[in-house]
Short mmCIF file of C-alpha atoms in Angstrom, two decimals:
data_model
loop_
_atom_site.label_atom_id
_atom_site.label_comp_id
_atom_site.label_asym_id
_atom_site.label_seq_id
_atom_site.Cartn_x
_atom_site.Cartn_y
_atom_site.Cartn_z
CA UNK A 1 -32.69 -55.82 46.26
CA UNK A 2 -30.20 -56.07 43.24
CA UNK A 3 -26.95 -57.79 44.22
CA UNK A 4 -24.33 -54.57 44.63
CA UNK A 5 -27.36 -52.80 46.76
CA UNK A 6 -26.39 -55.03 49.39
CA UNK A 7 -22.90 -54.47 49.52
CA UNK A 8 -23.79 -50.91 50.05
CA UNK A 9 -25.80 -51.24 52.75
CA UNK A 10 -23.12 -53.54 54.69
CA UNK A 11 -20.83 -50.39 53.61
CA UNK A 12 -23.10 -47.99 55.10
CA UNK A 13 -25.26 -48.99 57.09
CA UNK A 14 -23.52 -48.21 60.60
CA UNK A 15 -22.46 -44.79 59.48
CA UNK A 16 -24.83 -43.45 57.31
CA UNK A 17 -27.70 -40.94 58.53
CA UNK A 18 -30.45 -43.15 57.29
CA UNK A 19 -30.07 -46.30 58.71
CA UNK A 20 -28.44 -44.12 62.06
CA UNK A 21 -31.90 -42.64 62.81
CA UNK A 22 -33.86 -45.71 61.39
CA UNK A 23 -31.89 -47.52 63.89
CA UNK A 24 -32.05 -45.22 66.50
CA UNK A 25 -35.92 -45.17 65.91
CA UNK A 26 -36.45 -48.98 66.15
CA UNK A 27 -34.19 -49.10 69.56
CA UNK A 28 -36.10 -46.17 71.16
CA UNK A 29 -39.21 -47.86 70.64
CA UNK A 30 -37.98 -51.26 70.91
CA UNK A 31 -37.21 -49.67 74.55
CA UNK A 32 -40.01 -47.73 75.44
CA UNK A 33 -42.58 -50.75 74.33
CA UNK A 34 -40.66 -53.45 75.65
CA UNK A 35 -38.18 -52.65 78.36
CA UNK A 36 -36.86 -56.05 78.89
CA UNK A 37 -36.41 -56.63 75.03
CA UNK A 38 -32.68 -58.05 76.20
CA UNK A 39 -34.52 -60.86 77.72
CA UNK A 40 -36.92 -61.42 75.05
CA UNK A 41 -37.15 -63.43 71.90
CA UNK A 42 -36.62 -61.42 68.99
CA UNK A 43 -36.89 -62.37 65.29
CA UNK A 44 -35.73 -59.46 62.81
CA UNK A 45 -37.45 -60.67 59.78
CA UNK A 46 -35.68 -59.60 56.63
CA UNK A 47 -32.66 -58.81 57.96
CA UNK A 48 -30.42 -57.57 55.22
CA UNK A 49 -26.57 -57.42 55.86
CA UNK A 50 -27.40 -58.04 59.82
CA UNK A 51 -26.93 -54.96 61.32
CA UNK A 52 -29.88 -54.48 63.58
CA UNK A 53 -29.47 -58.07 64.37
CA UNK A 54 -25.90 -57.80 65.54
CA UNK A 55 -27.44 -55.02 67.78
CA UNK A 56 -30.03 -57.37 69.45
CA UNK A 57 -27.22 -59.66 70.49
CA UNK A 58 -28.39 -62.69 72.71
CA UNK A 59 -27.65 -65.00 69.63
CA UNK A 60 -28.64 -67.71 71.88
CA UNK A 61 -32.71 -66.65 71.32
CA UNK A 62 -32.49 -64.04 68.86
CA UNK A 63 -32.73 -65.63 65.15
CA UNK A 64 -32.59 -63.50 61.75
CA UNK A 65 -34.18 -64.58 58.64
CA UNK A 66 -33.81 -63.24 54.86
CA UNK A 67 -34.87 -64.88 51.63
CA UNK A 68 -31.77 -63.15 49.63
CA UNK A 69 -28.24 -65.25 49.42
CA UNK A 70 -26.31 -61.84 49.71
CA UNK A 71 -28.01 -60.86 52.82
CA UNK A 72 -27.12 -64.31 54.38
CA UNK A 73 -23.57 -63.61 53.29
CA UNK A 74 -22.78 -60.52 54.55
CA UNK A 75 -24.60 -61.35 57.70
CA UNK A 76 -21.89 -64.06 58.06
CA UNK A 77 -19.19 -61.20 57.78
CA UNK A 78 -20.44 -59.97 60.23
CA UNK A 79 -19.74 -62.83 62.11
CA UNK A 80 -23.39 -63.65 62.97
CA UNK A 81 -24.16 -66.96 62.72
CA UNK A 82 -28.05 -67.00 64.44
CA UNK A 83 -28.95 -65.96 60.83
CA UNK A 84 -31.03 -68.32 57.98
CA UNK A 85 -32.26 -68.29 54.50
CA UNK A 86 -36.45 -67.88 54.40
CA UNK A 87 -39.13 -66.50 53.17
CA UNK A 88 -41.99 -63.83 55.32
CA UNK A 89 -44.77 -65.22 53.65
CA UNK A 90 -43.56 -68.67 55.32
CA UNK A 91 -42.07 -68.33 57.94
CA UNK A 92 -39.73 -71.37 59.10
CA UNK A 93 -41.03 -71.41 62.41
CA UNK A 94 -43.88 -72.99 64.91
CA UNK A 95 -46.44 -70.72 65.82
CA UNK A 96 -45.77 -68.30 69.50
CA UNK A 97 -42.19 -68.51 68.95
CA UNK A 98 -41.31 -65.06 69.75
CA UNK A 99 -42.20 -61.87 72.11
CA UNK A 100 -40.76 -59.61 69.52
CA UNK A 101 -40.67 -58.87 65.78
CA UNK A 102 -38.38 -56.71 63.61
CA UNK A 103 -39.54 -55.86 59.96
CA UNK A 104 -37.81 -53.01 58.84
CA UNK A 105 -37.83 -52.11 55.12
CA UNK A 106 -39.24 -55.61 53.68
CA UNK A 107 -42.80 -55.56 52.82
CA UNK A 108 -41.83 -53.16 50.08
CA UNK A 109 -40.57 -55.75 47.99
CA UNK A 110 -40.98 -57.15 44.84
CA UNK A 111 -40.11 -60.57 46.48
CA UNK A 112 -42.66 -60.19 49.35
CA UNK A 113 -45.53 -61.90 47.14
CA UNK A 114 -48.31 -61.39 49.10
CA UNK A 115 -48.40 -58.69 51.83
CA UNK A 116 -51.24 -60.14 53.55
CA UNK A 117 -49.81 -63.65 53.67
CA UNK A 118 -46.08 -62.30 55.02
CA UNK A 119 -48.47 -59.96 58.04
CA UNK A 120 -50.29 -63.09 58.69
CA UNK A 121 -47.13 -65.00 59.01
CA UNK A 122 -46.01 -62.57 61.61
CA UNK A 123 -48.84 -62.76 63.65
CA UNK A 124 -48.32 -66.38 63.77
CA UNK A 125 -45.26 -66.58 65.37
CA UNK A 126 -45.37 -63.94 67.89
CA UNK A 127 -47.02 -65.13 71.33
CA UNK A 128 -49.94 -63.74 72.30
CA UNK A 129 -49.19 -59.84 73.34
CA UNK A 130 -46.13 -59.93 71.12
CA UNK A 131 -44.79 -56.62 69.82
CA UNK A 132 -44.46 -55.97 66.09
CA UNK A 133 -42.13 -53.06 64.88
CA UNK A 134 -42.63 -52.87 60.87
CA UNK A 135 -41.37 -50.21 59.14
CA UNK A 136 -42.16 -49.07 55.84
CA UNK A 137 -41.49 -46.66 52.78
CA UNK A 138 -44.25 -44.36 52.04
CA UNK A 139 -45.85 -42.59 49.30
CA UNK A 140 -46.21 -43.54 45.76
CA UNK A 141 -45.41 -40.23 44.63
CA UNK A 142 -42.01 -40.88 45.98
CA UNK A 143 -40.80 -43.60 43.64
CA UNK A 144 -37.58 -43.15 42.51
CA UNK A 145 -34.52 -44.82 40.47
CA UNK A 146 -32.97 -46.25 43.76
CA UNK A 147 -36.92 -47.97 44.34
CA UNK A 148 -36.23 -49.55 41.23
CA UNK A 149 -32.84 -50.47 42.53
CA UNK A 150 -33.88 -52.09 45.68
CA UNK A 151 -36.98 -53.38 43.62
CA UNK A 152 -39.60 -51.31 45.30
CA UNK A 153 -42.89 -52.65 44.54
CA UNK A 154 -45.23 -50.74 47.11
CA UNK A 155 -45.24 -47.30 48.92
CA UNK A 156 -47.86 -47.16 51.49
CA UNK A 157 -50.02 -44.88 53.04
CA UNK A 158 -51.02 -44.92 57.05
CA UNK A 159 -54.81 -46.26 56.08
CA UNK A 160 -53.05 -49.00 54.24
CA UNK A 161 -51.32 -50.49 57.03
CA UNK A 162 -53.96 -50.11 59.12
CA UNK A 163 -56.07 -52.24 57.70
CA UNK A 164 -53.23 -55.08 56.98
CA UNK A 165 -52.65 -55.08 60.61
CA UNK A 166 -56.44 -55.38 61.81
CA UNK A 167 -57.22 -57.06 59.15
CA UNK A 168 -54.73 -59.76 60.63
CA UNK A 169 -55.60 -59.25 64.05
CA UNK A 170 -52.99 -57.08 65.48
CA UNK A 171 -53.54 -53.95 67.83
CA UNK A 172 -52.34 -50.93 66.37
CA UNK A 173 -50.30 -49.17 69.19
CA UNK A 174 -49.00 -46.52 67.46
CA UNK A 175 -48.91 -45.45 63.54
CA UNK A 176 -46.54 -42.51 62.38
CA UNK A 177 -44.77 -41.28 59.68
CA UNK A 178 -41.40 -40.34 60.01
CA UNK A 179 -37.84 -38.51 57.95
CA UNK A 180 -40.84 -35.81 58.47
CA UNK A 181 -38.46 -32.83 58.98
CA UNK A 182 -36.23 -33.72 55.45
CA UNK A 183 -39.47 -34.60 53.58
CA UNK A 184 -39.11 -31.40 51.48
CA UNK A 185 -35.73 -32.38 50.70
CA UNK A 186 -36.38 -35.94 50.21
CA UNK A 187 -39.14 -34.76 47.60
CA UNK A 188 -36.59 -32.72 45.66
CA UNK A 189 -34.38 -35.92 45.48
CA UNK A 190 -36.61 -38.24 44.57
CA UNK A 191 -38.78 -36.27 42.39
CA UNK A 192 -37.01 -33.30 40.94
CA UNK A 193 -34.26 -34.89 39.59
CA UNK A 194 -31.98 -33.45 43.05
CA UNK A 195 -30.10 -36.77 43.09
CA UNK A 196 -29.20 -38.63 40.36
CA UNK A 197 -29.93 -42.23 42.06
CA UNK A 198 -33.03 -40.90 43.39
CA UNK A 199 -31.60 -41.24 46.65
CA UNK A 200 -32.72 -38.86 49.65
CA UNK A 201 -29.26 -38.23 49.90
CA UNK A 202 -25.51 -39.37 49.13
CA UNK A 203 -23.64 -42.90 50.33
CA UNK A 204 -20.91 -41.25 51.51
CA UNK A 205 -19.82 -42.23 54.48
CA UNK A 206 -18.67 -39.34 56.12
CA UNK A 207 -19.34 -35.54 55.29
CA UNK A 208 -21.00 -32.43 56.45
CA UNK A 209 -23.68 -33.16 55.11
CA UNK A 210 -23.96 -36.40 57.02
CA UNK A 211 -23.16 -34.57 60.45
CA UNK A 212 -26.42 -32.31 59.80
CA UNK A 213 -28.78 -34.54 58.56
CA UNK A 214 -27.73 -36.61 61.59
CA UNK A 215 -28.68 -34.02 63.59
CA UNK A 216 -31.40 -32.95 62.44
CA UNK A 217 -33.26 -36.65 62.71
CA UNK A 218 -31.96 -36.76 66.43
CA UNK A 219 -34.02 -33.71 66.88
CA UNK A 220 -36.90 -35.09 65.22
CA UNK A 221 -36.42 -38.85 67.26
CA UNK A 222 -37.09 -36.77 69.99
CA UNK A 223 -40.38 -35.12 68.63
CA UNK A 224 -40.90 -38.85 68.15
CA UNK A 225 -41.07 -39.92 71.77
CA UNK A 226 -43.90 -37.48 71.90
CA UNK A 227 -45.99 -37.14 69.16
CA UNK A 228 -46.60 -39.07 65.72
CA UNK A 229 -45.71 -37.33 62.44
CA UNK A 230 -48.63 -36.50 60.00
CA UNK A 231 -46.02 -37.34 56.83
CA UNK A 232 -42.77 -38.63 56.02
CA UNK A 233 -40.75 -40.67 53.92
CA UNK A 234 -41.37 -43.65 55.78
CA UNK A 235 -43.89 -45.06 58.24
CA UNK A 236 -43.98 -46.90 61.34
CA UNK A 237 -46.12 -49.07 63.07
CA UNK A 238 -45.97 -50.05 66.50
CA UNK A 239 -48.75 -53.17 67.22
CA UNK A 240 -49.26 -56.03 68.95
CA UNK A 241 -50.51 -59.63 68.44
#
């Protein structure tokens, strides 16, 4: 991402609706996949400004990794210190290291220079029967001025990750779309000019508008625990290795 895009996200990240329900979505299934995740070895790769990773806790086997300087940074304001520099597409670390993985919002990126090579990498580290959570943006149509902010490169569809994940020898558990119930919103946003930074919605940190979008995702994290979503803004995959 550009440089001030990460000081937003360490600004917003534990208040705004986004990253609430993305959040909220990674924990539910984080719990419903692997109940004893608290005992597990985690590694949240591309970790931005730390937040998920400050959630994890259990800095004593749960490690964060991100290739930008900023990210490193604010993950130290944070106060986190089981964080490094890297890179996904080589990973610093021997192979079966961990029962879990965390990729939320990276393969996206301009920086990511081979998607295959960074899913690969993944694979590599998890043990055998090791859960991957990856989550993604989706749909090329939705490409907006805050993509080009956070250096989108790729918007994918649910075929596309399929085959990355077989391809690399994961089991697909589960693939869904999600921000399904605000995807007519999100197009107007992105597409029609609704927001001037091309953002689904405003940074601000608190406002009505926050409350009900908030509550509207908690209603659709629930339709979540029961069904996948045939579109969305973003996509999530649920596999193992």
């Amino acid at each position: 991402m550009q440089p001030n895009e990460y000081a937003t996200m360490f600004r917003v990240e534990e208040t705004h609706w986004w990253y609430g329900a993305l959040h909220r979505l990674i924990f539910q299934t984080l719990e419903a996949e692997l109940p004893d995740w608290r005992q597990r070895k985690i590694l949240d790769v591309g970790c931005g400004t730390g937040a998920i990773l400050q959630r994890l806790g259990n800095p004593e086997k749960n490690v964060g990794i991100d290739l930008a300087d900023e990210a490193v940074s604010f993950c130290r304001r944070r106060g986190l210190t089981n964080v490094q520099q890297g890179d996904v597409c080589a990973l610093p670390f021997e192979d079966a290291s961990f029962d879990a993985l965390i990729c939320s919002s990276v393969l996206y990126h301009q920086w990511v220079r081979d998607i295959a090579d960074a899913v690969r990498e993944m694979h590599r580290v998890l043990r055998p029967g090791g859960l991957l959570l990856l989550n993604v943006p989706a749909f090329r149509f939705l490409h907006s001025a805050h993509d080009v902010a956070v250096m989108t490169a790729h918007r994918f569809r649910r075929p596309e990750i399929r085959k990355l994940l077989v391809d690399q020898n994961f089991r697909i558990q589960r693939l869904s779309y999600w921000t399904t119930l605000l995807f007519p919103l999100a197009v107007v946003a992105r597409t029609f000019g609704g927001s001037k930074m091309g953002r689904d919605f405003d940074t601000k940190e608190t406002s009505f508008g926050q409350t009900a979008l908030s509550q509207i995702m908690a209603l659709e994290l629930r339709l979540l625990k029961r069904t996948s979503l045939p579109f969305g803004v973003a996509l999530l995959a649920v596999a193992r290795s």
